[in-house]
Amino acid sequence: MASSAPRRLNICMVSDFFYPNVGGIESHIYQLSYCLRQRGHSVVIVTHKYGSRIGVRYITGGIKVYYLPIPAFHDQCILPTMLVSLPFLRCIFLRNKINIVHGHSAFSPLAHEALFHAKLMGIHTVFTDHSLFGFADVSSILTNQLLCMSLATCDHVICVSHMSKENTVLRARFPDPWSVSVIPNAMDATKFHPKTVGPTAAGWSGDGNQKVLNVVTISRLVYRRGIDLLADIIPRVCEKFPQVRFVIGGDGPKRITLEEMREKYALQERVILLGRIDHDQVPRFLHQGSIYVNTSLTEAFCISIIEAAAVGLLVVSTRVGGIPEVLPPDMMRLAEPDARSLQQCLETAIQDVLRGDDRLLAPTLSHARVREMYSWTNVAERTEAVYNRAMLNPMPSVRDLLLSAYSHCGMFSRLLMIVLLLLDFIGMSVCEFFLPASALRQSDIVEKGDSSSSSSTAHKRRLKSNGYRKLKG
Amino acid sequence: MANSHPAAHSRRILWKSQGTPDNHTDDDVFLRELRTNVNLRTYRFSEAVTGSAVLIQQICLVIFFTTIYAFMLEGRLSAWEVITGFSVTLVALHLVYRSLTQDRLAPSRKELHTFLVIYGFAFGISPILSTLTKSVSTDTIYSMVAGMLLANLAVHDYGPRAMVVSQAFSLNAAFAAAVCLASRLSSPLDAFALIIAAAGIFGLWPPMRSAVKEKRPRHFVWIAPALVLADFLLIAVISRFFAVLFVLFLAGIGLLCPALFVYLQRYKTTIHGPWDEAVIAPFDPTSTTPPPVGGTDDGPTPL
């Protein structure tokens, strides 16, 4: 494990998705950056503007974030123009002496643009794919083609599960699966304390006079999360076990399905819809439950079941996507994604918890195991190994990029990429003419170093002096 | 919970280090669950050509309608000839239609009612129609008519389900075109004749066509060639050049496009795998095996 690289890298994380937006990718980028800085690398994060948040911000942990003045176009993504972001990204890459550009999420045009510009500037690139995608409909065909073009020059790709790796290799028509690594997501175990009343022994949570067993779930209430499946099994399970209560967190278009079911079977007191739950409230929410049920129909890597396992809940999930890889069989029970199988599996789990089956793990044990399996330090270590591998890749010349890099993407895409490369090259020359690289002053973090291990007073002094520094060159 | 592919999953776990680097790719396991071309349907050339016949029929009908207009405008056809011709054909085809779909040959009261309303309404309104667009230039009318007839072709219901299909819009566009053209004709009786023609061609033919397609598929194949021949002869009377152009155009649609479609099918592949979104099977409570009540009391469930 202790294969820490002696080399200090300057890493630039790029994605359209970052704070103040909240979600899995956002926290992934933040946690990864934080841990990489602790390992002695310098990290900057680049995203587009959020509301009035434009420019450079230092967020918790002293991480430098660039909010580029490009507005969001649709669903927190910028309009993909390939060229508009060039002047900004060029300056950021040069000023921070970036060695590695790390793009996140296939849905983020900014990440793809950054990878494109970086390669032309001779910077190694890494890409993390967070999602699974089909091959059948028009939108996925288009997105997959774009991914193929974008990843053609990428040095290394990271996927969050083995299933996701297969999916990405097929979608991007990646010639070499050995340059795709599998590094799972992680979670901050310190936020998810094991619950004190275990599912075993003296009981599942007592609630007043009557004992109640809570089955909890938290997800966006959308079709892909299998809410119809959930609405199908709840009445049947409630009929069989009068002491079971369902507590559901999250909001979305499928909420109406659950509400209809609740009305139809008169389960208002036993099916509780809490609506959207902020991420810092999730541990408290999970503490209410004994069993966590996940009904997703497709999932690259399910972080919510890890969080549930860390709290000590018994996890019941559908066997889809990367989920079977995530937890060992004694912590998670898998059902086929149909109502009968899921109902059967959930009922067995409920009976075991009611009986206090001694094979159920105690919450503290479950927590300790999850903590060991998925930690951000481990993810940072493995990502660092990917960076070092990417740095060893030979850097293609502009000629190589034009002639051979896109040969597997099809004729039309290849022509398009060649035109874009030439335009980008012209754009870069124009930038170089007006703002030569030698005239750009170095960023604060390059001059003084950016490891968070340096004392906080030094950090403050650095921030202060930054404003008074003269232009170099 | 028995694992469906124990070997495939044995090394594919994330919760324990496998002792291999993260980019390790095991050829035995990698992409083992990939399935290609499941349920792939390919079409033969003959199927594609017959499939295009409905489109050709509709194009021929649109052109047939415009040639009738051209013939009336040039005085080759009188209004009485058109009215008698269409009325006789209407009665004849109606008998055929009844024999295909129902037992009784005589028209129902509802059908008679519709017939009287269309004839009476068209006749009553024809004096207004014939002078409706006097102040608008003929070129404007012709370009509008061309647009509306193209819209009729675009949204016509050819059979396959598609977003743009709207039989009501298609019919309305055709009637608007008929009204516009009728207003270019000199007398109210001519306008009446053209409206009758439009009603027969655009209103009554589609149900007839689907009835023939359903009950007499072997006769249905010959409708399109017959229409093409009729159209070719009619256009040839006006202009031989356009008659040849018409045939070439139809050959492009009826032969070249299907050929291209069949040729391009070689690039048709589908990819399926465990990453596909699961499809929820509806829960069937009446099924023979009732859902078991979970594990029994001695707890056989493998944890």
Coordinates of C-alpha atoms in Angstrom, one line a residue, chain A residues 132-142 144 166-173, chain B residues 31 34-35 269-277:
Chain A
L132 CA -23.7 3.7 -16.6
F133 CA -25.3 4.3 -20.0
G134 CA -27.3 2.1 -22.4
F135 CA -26.7 1.7 -26.1
A136 CA -30.2 1.7 -27.5
D137 CA -31.8 5.2 -27.7
V138 CA -30.8 8.2 -29.8
S139 CA -29.5 10.2 -26.8
S140 CA -27.2 7.5 -25.6
I141 CA -25.9 6.9 -29.1
L142 CA -25.0 10.6 -29.4
N144 CA -21.5 7.6 -26.5
E166 CA -17.0 -2.8 -19.1
N167 CA -19.7 -0.3 -20.0
T168 CA -17.2 2.5 -20.5
V169 CA -14.9 0.5 -22.6
L170 CA -17.7 -0.5 -24.9
R171 CA -19.2 3.0 -25.0
A172 CA -16.0 4.8 -25.7
R173 CA -14.7 1.9 -28.0
Chain B
L31 CA -17.1 -8.6 -21.0
L34 CA -21.9 -9.1 -23.1
R35 CA -24.7 -10.1 -25.4
T269 CA -25.9 -4.1 -34.0
T270 CA -27.3 -4.1 -30.5
I271 CA -25.4 -4.5 -27.3
H272 CA -26.9 -5.8 -24.1
G273 CA -25.3 -6.5 -20.8
P274 CA -25.8 -6.3 -17.0
W275 CA -25.5 -2.5 -17.2
D276 CA -28.9 -2.3 -19.0
E277 CA -31.7 -0.8 -17.1

